[in-house]
mmCIF file of C-alpha atoms in Angstrom:
data_model
loop_
_atom_site.group_PDB
_atom_site.id
_atom_site.type_symbol
_atom_site.label_atom_id
_atom_site.label_comp_id
_atom_site.label_asym_id
_atom_site.label_seq_id
_atom_site.Cartn_x
_atom_site.Cartn_y
_atom_site.Cartn_z
ATOM 1 C CA UNK A 1 32.756 232.082 21.848
ATOM 2 C CA UNK A 2 33.878 229.799 19.046
ATOM 3 C CA UNK A 3 32.213 226.577 18.068
ATOM 4 C CA UNK A 4 33.821 223.229 18.914
ATOM 5 C CA UNK A 5 36.546 221.686 16.831
ATOM 6 C CA UNK A 6 34.133 218.876 15.831
ATOM 7 C CA UNK A 7 31.637 221.377 14.366
ATOM 8 C CA UNK A 8 33.997 223.999 12.946
ATOM 9 C CA UNK A 9 33.939 224.041 9.125
ATOM 10 C CA UNK A 10 37.003 226.238 8.714
ATOM 11 C CA UNK A 11 35.045 228.959 6.864
ATOM 12 C CA UNK A 12 37.045 231.650 8.722
ATOM 13 C CA UNK A 13 34.070 233.954 9.137
ATOM 14 C CA UNK A 14 35.129 234.512 12.750
ATOM 15 C CA UNK A 15 38.656 235.490 11.724
ATOM 16 C CA UNK A 16 37.324 237.883 9.090
ATOM 17 C CA UNK A 17 34.824 239.606 11.410
ATOM 18 C CA UNK A 18 37.102 240.157 14.435
ATOM 19 C CA UNK A 19 37.742 243.930 14.805
ATOM 20 C CA UNK A 20 40.907 243.382 16.841
ATOM 21 C CA UNK A 21 42.508 240.563 14.851
ATOM 22 C CA UNK A 22 42.299 238.499 18.012
ATOM 23 C CA UNK A 23 41.702 235.193 16.233
ATOM 24 C CA UNK A 24 44.655 233.123 15.125
ATOM 25 C CA UNK A 25 44.657 230.035 12.950
ATOM 26 C CA UNK A 26 46.439 226.941 14.124
ATOM 27 C CA UNK A 27 46.968 223.817 12.039
ATOM 28 C CA UNK A 28 45.888 220.905 14.180
ATOM 29 C CA UNK A 29 47.450 217.461 14.340
ATOM 30 C CA UNK A 30 45.211 216.201 11.513
ATOM 31 C CA UNK A 31 46.019 219.102 9.211
ATOM 32 C CA UNK A 32 42.903 221.244 9.568
ATOM 33 C CA UNK A 33 42.756 224.971 10.321
ATOM 34 C CA UNK A 34 41.247 225.757 13.706
ATOM 35 C CA UNK A 35 40.534 229.280 14.931
ATOM 36 C CA UNK A 36 41.880 230.173 18.355
ATOM 37 C CA UNK A 37 41.173 233.336 20.371
ATOM 38 C CA UNK A 38 44.094 235.423 21.593
ATOM 39 C CA UNK A 39 42.715 236.517 24.964
ATOM 40 C CA UNK A 40 45.264 239.344 25.186
ATOM 41 C CA UNK A 41 43.580 241.043 22.215
ATOM 42 C CA UNK A 42 39.961 239.904 22.647
ATOM 43 C CA UNK A 43 37.451 242.601 23.739
ATOM 44 C CA UNK A 44 34.611 240.071 24.167
ATOM 45 C CA UNK A 45 32.376 241.780 21.592
ATOM 46 C CA UNK A 46 30.811 238.443 20.589
ATOM 47 C CA UNK A 47 31.075 239.068 16.842
ATOM 48 C CA UNK A 48 32.877 235.775 16.247
ATOM 49 C CA UNK A 49 29.972 233.890 17.777
ATOM 50 C CA UNK A 50 27.311 235.909 15.932
ATOM 51 C CA UNK A 51 29.102 235.403 12.598
ATOM 52 C CA UNK A 52 29.533 231.622 12.899
ATOM 53 C CA UNK A 53 27.312 229.612 10.554
ATOM 54 C CA UNK A 54 27.298 226.757 13.070
ATOM 55 C CA UNK A 55 25.277 228.972 15.446
ATOM 56 C CA UNK A 56 23.459 231.208 12.967
ATOM 57 C CA UNK A 57 22.195 229.823 9.660
ATOM 58 C CA UNK A 58 21.644 232.290 6.803
ATOM 59 C CA UNK A 59 18.129 233.323 5.831
ATOM 60 C CA UNK A 60 16.531 231.587 2.857
ATOM 61 C CA UNK A 61 13.401 232.223 0.845
ATOM 62 C CA UNK A 62 10.570 229.885 -0.005
ATOM 63 C CA UNK A 63 11.221 228.757 -3.537
ATOM 64 C CA UNK A 64 10.291 225.730 -5.618
ATOM 65 C CA UNK A 65 13.723 224.436 -6.632
ATOM 66 C CA UNK A 66 14.314 223.418 -10.240
ATOM 67 C CA UNK A 67 16.756 220.884 -11.621
ATOM 68 C CA UNK A 68 18.573 221.019 -14.944
ATOM 69 C CA UNK A 69 21.191 218.978 -16.743
ATOM 70 C CA UNK A 70 23.670 221.337 -18.429
ATOM 71 C CA UNK A 71 26.789 221.393 -20.516
ATOM 72 C CA UNK A 72 28.723 224.122 -22.266
ATOM 73 C CA UNK A 73 28.072 224.605 -25.978
ATOM 74 C CA UNK A 74 31.801 225.221 -26.546
ATOM 75 C CA UNK A 75 33.501 221.832 -26.697
ATOM 76 C CA UNK A 76 36.793 223.241 -25.454
ATOM 77 C CA UNK A 77 35.151 224.790 -22.393
ATOM 78 C CA UNK A 78 33.341 221.564 -21.674
ATOM 79 C CA UNK A 79 36.543 219.557 -21.966
ATOM 80 C CA UNK A 80 38.447 221.886 -19.609
ATOM 81 C CA UNK A 81 35.839 221.579 -16.879
ATOM 82 C CA UNK A 82 35.511 218.774 -14.342
ATOM 83 C CA UNK A 83 31.883 218.064 -15.305
ATOM 84 C CA UNK A 84 29.860 219.889 -17.966
ATOM 85 C CA UNK A 85 31.318 223.394 -17.869
ATOM 86 C CA UNK A 86 28.314 225.035 -16.201
ATOM 87 C CA UNK A 87 30.443 227.086 -13.818
ATOM 88 C CA UNK A 88 32.600 228.211 -16.752
ATOM 89 C CA UNK A 89 29.522 229.633 -18.457
ATOM 90 C CA UNK A 90 28.439 231.388 -15.240
ATOM 91 C CA UNK A 91 31.899 232.889 -14.793
ATOM 92 C CA UNK A 92 32.321 233.963 -18.392
ATOM 93 C CA UNK A 93 29.009 235.773 -18.487
ATOM 94 C CA UNK A 94 29.535 237.392 -15.093
ATOM 95 C CA UNK A 95 32.947 238.692 -16.105
ATOM 96 C CA UNK A 96 31.624 240.053 -19.398
ATOM 97 C CA UNK A 97 29.066 242.045 -17.433
ATOM 98 C CA UNK A 98 31.725 243.562 -15.178
ATOM 99 C CA UNK A 99 31.296 241.271 -12.184
ATOM 100 C CA UNK A 100 34.094 240.159 -9.938
ATOM 101 C CA UNK A 101 34.342 236.362 -9.554
ATOM 102 C CA UNK A 102 35.689 234.641 -6.462
ATOM 103 C CA UNK A 103 36.581 230.972 -6.354
ATOM 104 C CA UNK A 104 39.292 228.423 -5.593
ATOM 105 C CA UNK A 105 42.515 228.202 -7.579
ATOM 106 C CA UNK A 106 45.576 225.954 -7.469
ATOM 107 C CA UNK A 107 48.660 228.140 -6.939
ATOM 108 C CA UNK A 108 52.142 227.570 -8.367
ATOM 109 C CA UNK A 109 53.073 226.235 -4.925
ATOM 110 C CA UNK A 110 50.363 223.531 -5.277
ATOM 111 C CA UNK A 111 48.161 225.106 -2.656
ATOM 112 C CA UNK A 112 44.414 225.764 -2.967
ATOM 113 C CA UNK A 113 43.154 229.225 -2.055
ATOM 114 C CA UNK A 114 40.302 231.554 -2.921
ATOM 115 C CA UNK A 115 41.110 234.519 -5.146
ATOM 116 C CA UNK A 116 39.087 237.267 -6.843
ATOM 117 C CA UNK A 117 39.396 237.770 -10.600
ATOM 118 C CA UNK A 118 38.052 240.545 -12.839
ATOM 119 C CA UNK A 119 39.432 239.719 -16.296
ATOM 120 C CA UNK A 120 37.487 237.427 -18.672
ATOM 121 C CA UNK A 121 40.698 235.677 -19.756
ATOM 122 C CA UNK A 122 41.462 234.650 -16.163
ATOM 123 C CA UNK A 123 38.451 232.321 -15.817
ATOM 124 C CA UNK A 124 40.725 229.311 -16.381
ATOM 125 C CA UNK A 125 42.307 229.956 -12.937
ATOM 126 C CA UNK A 126 39.073 228.890 -11.266
ATOM 127 C CA UNK A 127 37.957 225.907 -13.372
ATOM 128 C CA UNK A 128 38.333 222.273 -12.329
ATOM 129 C CA UNK A 129 37.963 220.377 -9.087
ATOM 130 C CA UNK A 130 40.464 220.767 -6.238
ATOM 131 C CA UNK A 131 40.138 218.079 -3.588
ATOM 132 C CA UNK A 132 41.695 220.042 -0.744
ATOM 133 C CA UNK A 133 40.111 222.609 1.590
ATOM 134 C CA UNK A 134 40.614 226.045 0.109
ATOM 135 C CA UNK A 135 42.308 228.760 2.174
ATOM 136 C CA UNK A 136 39.842 231.682 2.425
ATOM 137 C CA UNK A 137 42.185 233.947 4.431
ATOM 138 C CA UNK A 138 40.585 237.446 4.467
ATOM 139 C CA UNK A 139 38.495 236.922 1.340
ATOM 140 C CA UNK A 140 35.210 237.703 3.133
ATOM 141 C CA UNK A 141 36.560 241.106 4.108
ATOM 142 C CA UNK A 142 37.593 241.728 0.512
ATOM 143 C CA UNK A 143 34.119 240.756 -0.730
ATOM 144 C CA UNK A 144 32.408 243.060 1.801
ATOM 145 C CA UNK A 145 34.586 245.971 0.683
ATOM 146 C CA UNK A 146 33.743 245.376 -2.957
ATOM 147 C CA UNK A 147 30.029 245.065 -2.209
ATOM 148 C CA UNK A 148 30.037 248.327 -0.252
ATOM 149 C CA UNK A 149 31.771 249.912 -3.248
ATOM 150 C CA UNK A 150 28.836 248.810 -5.391
ATOM 151 C CA UNK A 151 30.539 245.931 -7.213
ATOM 152 C CA UNK A 152 28.661 242.793 -8.255
ATOM 153 C CA UNK A 153 30.263 239.519 -7.267
ATOM 154 C CA UNK A 154 29.905 235.829 -8.106
ATOM 155 C CA UNK A 155 31.182 233.607 -5.284
ATOM 156 C CA UNK A 156 31.757 229.880 -5.534
ATOM 157 C CA UNK A 157 32.639 227.503 -2.710
ATOM 158 C CA UNK A 158 31.540 224.580 -0.585
ATOM 159 C CA UNK A 159 28.136 224.906 1.098
ATOM 160 C CA UNK A 160 29.705 225.756 4.452
ATOM 161 C CA UNK A 161 31.871 228.452 2.860
ATOM 162 C CA UNK A 162 28.782 230.026 1.300
ATOM 163 C CA UNK A 163 27.001 229.870 4.662
ATOM 164 C CA UNK A 164 30.044 231.387 6.315
ATOM 165 C CA UNK A 165 30.057 234.284 3.837
ATOM 166 C CA UNK A 166 26.396 235.067 4.491
ATOM 167 C CA UNK A 167 26.893 234.795 8.270
ATOM 168 C CA UNK A 168 29.747 237.259 7.968
ATOM 169 C CA UNK A 169 27.868 239.732 5.783
ATOM 170 C CA UNK A 170 24.584 239.532 7.755
ATOM 171 C CA UNK A 171 22.581 240.082 4.552
ATOM 172 C CA UNK A 172 22.251 238.449 1.135
ATOM 173 C CA UNK A 173 22.824 241.444 -1.167
ATOM 174 C CA UNK A 174 20.308 240.177 -3.726
ATOM 175 C CA UNK A 175 21.002 241.293 -7.309
ATOM 176 C CA UNK A 176 24.560 242.170 -6.295
ATOM 177 C CA UNK A 177 26.021 239.025 -4.712
ATOM 178 C CA UNK A 178 25.450 235.683 -6.411
ATOM 179 C CA UNK A 179 26.533 232.446 -4.751
ATOM 180 C CA UNK A 180 27.174 228.944 -6.132
ATOM 181 C CA UNK A 181 27.801 225.993 -3.865
ATOM 182 C CA UNK A 182 29.066 222.537 -4.759
ATOM 183 C CA UNK A 183 27.772 219.081 -4.058
ATOM 184 C CA UNK A 184 30.477 218.250 -1.531
ATOM 185 C CA UNK A 185 31.839 214.876 -0.412
ATOM 186 C CA UNK A 186 33.862 216.617 2.314
ATOM 187 C CA UNK A 187 37.180 218.450 2.557
ATOM 188 C CA UNK A 188 40.403 216.419 2.965
ATOM 189 C CA UNK A 189 43.253 217.052 5.332
ATOM 190 C CA UNK A 190 45.907 219.475 4.153
ATOM 191 C CA UNK A 191 48.547 217.345 5.911
ATOM 192 C CA UNK A 192 47.528 214.262 3.931
ATOM 193 C CA UNK A 193 47.608 216.156 0.647
ATOM 194 C CA UNK A 194 51.080 217.502 1.383
ATOM 195 C CA UNK A 195 52.273 214.079 2.449
ATOM 196 C CA UNK A 196 51.056 212.698 -0.866
ATOM 197 C CA UNK A 197 52.849 215.498 -2.734
ATOM 198 C CA UNK A 198 56.091 214.723 -0.851
ATOM 199 C CA UNK A 199 55.643 211.003 -1.487
ATOM 200 C CA UNK A 200 55.307 211.504 -5.250
ATOM 201 C CA UNK A 201 58.164 213.992 -5.424
ATOM 202 C CA UNK A 202 60.391 211.430 -3.713
ATOM 203 C CA UNK A 203 59.377 208.743 -6.210
ATOM 204 C CA UNK A 204 60.074 210.993 -9.208
ATOM 205 C CA UNK A 205 63.028 212.852 -7.632
ATOM 206 C CA UNK A 206 61.526 216.121 -8.754
ATOM 207 C CA UNK A 207 59.156 218.866 -7.621
ATOM 208 C CA UNK A 208 55.533 218.794 -8.727
ATOM 209 C CA UNK A 209 54.706 221.765 -10.956
ATOM 210 C CA UNK A 210 51.046 220.977 -11.643
ATOM 211 C CA UNK A 211 48.354 218.736 -10.173
ATOM 212 C CA UNK A 212 45.291 218.058 -12.308
ATOM 213 C CA UNK A 213 42.741 216.425 -10.059
ATOM 214 C CA UNK A 214 40.403 215.639 -12.964
ATOM 215 C CA UNK A 215 41.486 215.405 -16.604
ATOM 216 C CA UNK A 216 38.873 214.137 -19.017
ATOM 217 C CA UNK A 217 39.709 211.531 -21.586
ATOM 218 C CA UNK A 218 36.335 210.408 -20.247
ATOM 219 C CA UNK A 219 34.088 212.061 -17.687
ATOM 220 C CA UNK A 220 33.095 209.039 -15.621
ATOM 221 C CA UNK A 221 36.627 207.586 -15.379
ATOM 222 C CA UNK A 222 38.728 210.709 -15.299
ATOM 223 C CA UNK A 223 42.509 210.882 -15.091
ATOM 224 C CA UNK A 224 44.657 212.408 -12.342
ATOM 225 C CA UNK A 225 47.802 213.968 -13.811
ATOM 226 C CA UNK A 226 50.861 215.131 -11.885
ATOM 227 C CA UNK A 227 53.525 217.079 -13.783
ATOM 228 C CA UNK A 228 57.091 217.328 -12.530
ATOM 229 C CA UNK A 229 59.876 219.831 -13.024
ATOM 230 C CA UNK A 230 62.006 217.165 -14.713
ATOM 231 C CA UNK A 231 59.425 216.831 -17.486
ATOM 232 C CA UNK A 232 57.907 213.544 -16.280
ATOM 233 C CA UNK A 233 54.207 212.916 -15.697
ATOM 234 C CA UNK A 234 52.320 210.568 -13.388
ATOM 235 C CA UNK A 235 49.001 209.596 -14.982
ATOM 236 C CA UNK A 236 46.457 207.505 -13.099
ATOM 237 C CA UNK A 237 42.679 207.208 -13.009
ATOM 238 C CA UNK A 238 40.109 208.024 -10.324
ATOM 239 C CA UNK A 239 39.979 204.368 -9.289
ATOM 240 C CA UNK A 240 43.758 203.831 -9.374
ATOM 241 C CA UNK A 241 45.125 207.097 -7.950
ATOM 242 C CA UNK A 242 45.954 206.625 -4.243
ATOM 243 C CA UNK A 243 44.998 210.142 -3.184
ATOM 244 C CA UNK A 244 41.594 210.096 -4.908
ATOM 245 C CA UNK A 245 40.891 206.592 -3.560
ATOM 246 C CA UNK A 246 41.801 207.754 -0.083
ATOM 247 C CA UNK A 247 39.637 210.856 -0.417
ATOM 248 C CA UNK A 248 36.650 208.772 -1.500
ATOM 249 C CA UNK A 249 37.291 206.276 1.320
ATOM 250 C CA UNK A 250 36.791 209.312 3.602
ATOM 251 C CA UNK A 251 39.275 208.555 6.410
ATOM 252 C CA UNK A 252 40.822 212.014 6.322
ATOM 253 C CA UNK A 253 37.930 214.432 5.956
ATOM 254 C CA UNK A 254 37.432 217.378 8.300
ATOM 255 C CA UNK A 255 35.592 216.170 11.455
ATOM 256 C CA UNK A 256 32.599 218.463 10.816
ATOM 257 C CA UNK A 257 32.080 216.871 7.380
ATOM 258 C CA UNK A 258 30.703 213.695 8.980
ATOM 259 C CA UNK A 259 27.905 215.694 10.626
ATOM 260 C CA UNK A 260 27.557 218.372 7.950
ATOM 261 C CA UNK A 261 24.423 220.538 8.234
ATOM 262 C CA UNK A 262 24.488 221.409 4.549
ATOM 263 C CA UNK A 263 24.048 217.989 2.929
ATOM 264 C CA UNK A 264 20.273 218.461 2.512
ATOM 265 C CA UNK A 265 17.857 219.756 -0.110
ATOM 266 C CA UNK A 266 17.631 222.972 1.877
ATOM 267 C CA UNK A 267 20.341 225.066 0.211
ATOM 268 C CA UNK A 268 21.572 228.479 1.298
ATOM 269 C CA UNK A 269 23.245 229.332 -2.004
ATOM 270 C CA UNK A 270 21.564 230.749 -5.090
ATOM 271 C CA UNK A 271 22.665 227.840 -7.245
ATOM 272 C CA UNK A 272 23.957 224.359 -6.439
ATOM 273 C CA UNK A 273 26.124 222.568 -8.995
ATOM 274 C CA UNK A 274 27.829 219.216 -9.266
ATOM 275 C CA UNK A 275 28.332 216.149 -11.434
ATOM 276 C CA UNK A 276 25.110 214.566 -12.676
ATOM 277 C CA UNK A 277 26.405 211.072 -11.903
ATOM 278 C CA UNK A 278 22.905 209.527 -11.899
ATOM 279 C CA UNK A 279 22.054 211.129 -15.218
ATOM 280 C CA UNK A 280 19.101 209.843 -17.217
ATOM 281 C CA UNK A 281 18.176 210.837 -20.766
ATOM 282 C CA UNK A 282 14.604 211.740 -21.643
ATOM 283 C CA UNK A 283 15.106 211.776 -25.424
ATOM 284 C CA UNK A 284 17.692 211.200 -28.109
ATOM 285 C CA UNK A 285 18.762 214.884 -27.790
ATOM 286 C CA UNK A 286 20.195 214.605 -24.281
ATOM 287 C CA UNK A 287 22.158 211.382 -24.218
ATOM 288 C CA UNK A 288 25.242 210.989 -22.022
ATOM 289 C CA UNK A 289 28.271 211.119 -24.331
ATOM 290 C CA UNK A 290 30.792 210.832 -21.425
ATOM 291 C CA UNK A 291 32.072 214.380 -22.017
ATOM 292 C CA UNK A 292 30.624 215.699 -18.763
ATOM 293 C CA UNK A 293 27.175 216.704 -17.530
ATOM 294 C CA UNK A 294 26.541 219.252 -14.782
ATOM 295 C CA UNK A 295 23.690 218.985 -12.325
ATOM 296 C CA UNK A 296 22.086 222.337 -11.533
ATOM 297 C CA UNK A 297 19.697 223.208 -8.700
ATOM 298 C CA UNK A 298 18.168 226.660 -8.879
ATOM 299 C CA UNK A 299 17.416 227.569 -5.259
ATOM 300 C CA UNK A 300 15.910 231.054 -5.436
ATOM 301 C CA UNK A 301 15.058 233.989 -7.705
ATOM 302 C CA UNK A 302 18.606 235.339 -7.486
ATOM 303 C CA UNK A 303 19.852 232.005 -8.784
ATOM 304 C CA UNK A 304 17.266 232.011 -11.535
ATOM 305 C CA UNK A 305 18.516 235.412 -12.701
ATOM 306 C CA UNK A 306 22.114 234.189 -12.692
ATOM 307 C CA UNK A 307 21.241 231.122 -14.730
ATOM 308 C CA UNK A 308 19.202 233.199 -17.178
ATOM 309 C CA UNK A 309 22.256 235.359 -17.877
ATOM 310 C CA UNK A 310 24.369 232.359 -18.855
ATOM 311 C CA UNK A 311 21.995 229.842 -20.410
ATOM 312 C CA UNK A 312 22.583 231.097 -23.965
ATOM 313 C CA UNK A 313 26.029 229.445 -23.714
ATOM 314 C CA UNK A 314 24.618 226.184 -22.412
ATOM 315 C CA UNK A 315 22.776 223.145 -23.654
ATOM 316 C CA UNK A 316 20.332 222.408 -20.874
ATOM 317 C CA UNK A 317 17.373 220.171 -20.140
ATOM 318 C CA UNK A 318 14.861 220.447 -17.316
ATOM 319 C CA UNK A 319 14.793 217.238 -15.305
ATOM 320 C CA UNK A 320 12.407 215.655 -12.866
ATOM 321 C CA UNK A 321 13.307 216.960 -9.414
ATOM 322 C CA UNK A 322 12.585 213.831 -7.386
ATOM 323 C CA UNK A 323 14.311 211.464 -9.760
ATOM 324 C CA UNK A 324 17.335 213.727 -10.121
ATOM 325 C CA UNK A 325 17.894 214.274 -6.410
ATOM 326 C CA UNK A 326 16.733 210.990 -4.870
ATOM 327 C CA UNK A 327 20.010 209.156 -5.495
ATOM 328 C CA UNK A 328 22.405 212.087 -5.032
ATOM 329 C CA UNK A 329 23.756 211.259 -1.567
ATOM 330 C CA UNK A 330 25.141 214.688 -0.632
ATOM 331 C CA UNK A 331 21.647 216.172 -1.000
ATOM 332 C CA UNK A 332 20.371 213.937 1.819
ATOM 333 C CA UNK A 333 23.075 213.089 4.341
ATOM 334 C CA UNK A 334 26.746 213.704 5.138
ATOM 335 C CA UNK A 335 29.523 211.353 4.163
ATOM 336 C CA UNK A 336 29.561 208.564 6.713
ATOM 337 C CA UNK A 337 32.596 208.314 8.983
ATOM 338 C CA UNK A 338 34.310 205.027 8.069
ATOM 339 C CA UNK A 339 34.904 202.343 10.682
ATOM 340 C CA UNK A 340 38.636 202.688 9.970
ATOM 341 C CA UNK A 341 38.718 206.410 10.857
ATOM 342 C CA UNK A 342 40.269 206.039 14.335
ATOM 343 C CA UNK A 343 42.801 203.412 13.300
ATOM 344 C CA UNK A 344 43.778 205.570 10.296
ATOM 345 C CA UNK A 345 44.784 208.519 12.493
ATOM 346 C CA UNK A 346 46.452 206.291 15.074
ATOM 347 C CA UNK A 347 48.569 204.672 12.371
ATOM 348 C CA UNK A 348 49.308 208.065 10.823
ATOM 349 C CA UNK A 349 51.096 209.115 14.027
ATOM 350 C CA UNK A 350 53.539 206.228 13.967
ATOM 351 C CA UNK A 351 53.950 205.009 10.364
ATOM 352 C CA UNK A 352 55.407 206.473 7.209
ATOM 353 C CA UNK A 353 53.188 207.525 4.338
ATOM 354 C CA UNK A 354 54.008 204.542 2.134
ATOM 355 C CA UNK A 355 52.550 202.306 4.843
ATOM 356 C CA UNK A 356 49.409 204.469 5.005
ATOM 357 C CA UNK A 357 48.919 204.285 1.259
ATOM 358 C CA UNK A 358 49.272 200.488 1.222
ATOM 359 C CA UNK A 359 46.855 199.965 4.097
ATOM 360 C CA UNK A 360 44.185 202.651 3.621
ATOM 361 C CA UNK A 361 44.214 204.130 0.118
#
């Protein structure tokens, strides 16, 4: 039994666990992957139900969470990253120690998918924000195989993806598997992202070859840069780019995002990272220079060990837990469904994308 469309997070744990490959993915009318059982193949083993994080939440340990503000000591690594370069430091140190690292990359076809890397020089494939739901495909199966072979793995994803991985594995693999989740606003519709790509390619009469969701001339007002095959660039800012404005307006998030179970201080990952937007300095040594500051929550002993391995490459400051988390909305409640949600999708069925941008973005 699969969960309902309204609750499904698209983690694909059910697809990965099925021993008969009886679960297919369909792309629904809003552009979200939905698992669907092929009854001609199903043997009714119930593994899809037992591996769904909607029904079975992963185990957690009692731990007094800690909060840090962090940024990479290397100015280039900090500049490359969306916030302070914390995940870069975690990746670099994991790869140096022979870990595999799994995270989201933007492909040459401008699609977002999870991949596994093992070379230190490949860390750049996984840096930076990607405001589209990542395709996990059979990545959980790949991770399980590597764990059973004795490999150590660092996995990064949204909170529901981390929960889906643990639900699939049925155990945490402490000291072998390390997980990092993100402070998540929600995952946007793949259809809307592709429509935006098509819209911009029509305007520039050229294919997009690169999409930088967050480029940092400044951290708080970052740029969105689209590069085209004809050599042209489209450069806007977070408050002027239509796609980012639409994403933040939240009309086209996955339905489950509006009732997300993971937007609380109870985290299932080892570490939680994000932008420290409500940053406050405690001394003259930790002032905000607008180059990017990462917020870090250490959620358990496994996470503490992971942070310890990377902190030599970081400038970090312990911060007051209550003050740091009180005004971070995705640690307390899901993104609210906007009042324009229904009208957005009704208009989407009958109007062209230029109309949608003008009215809703």
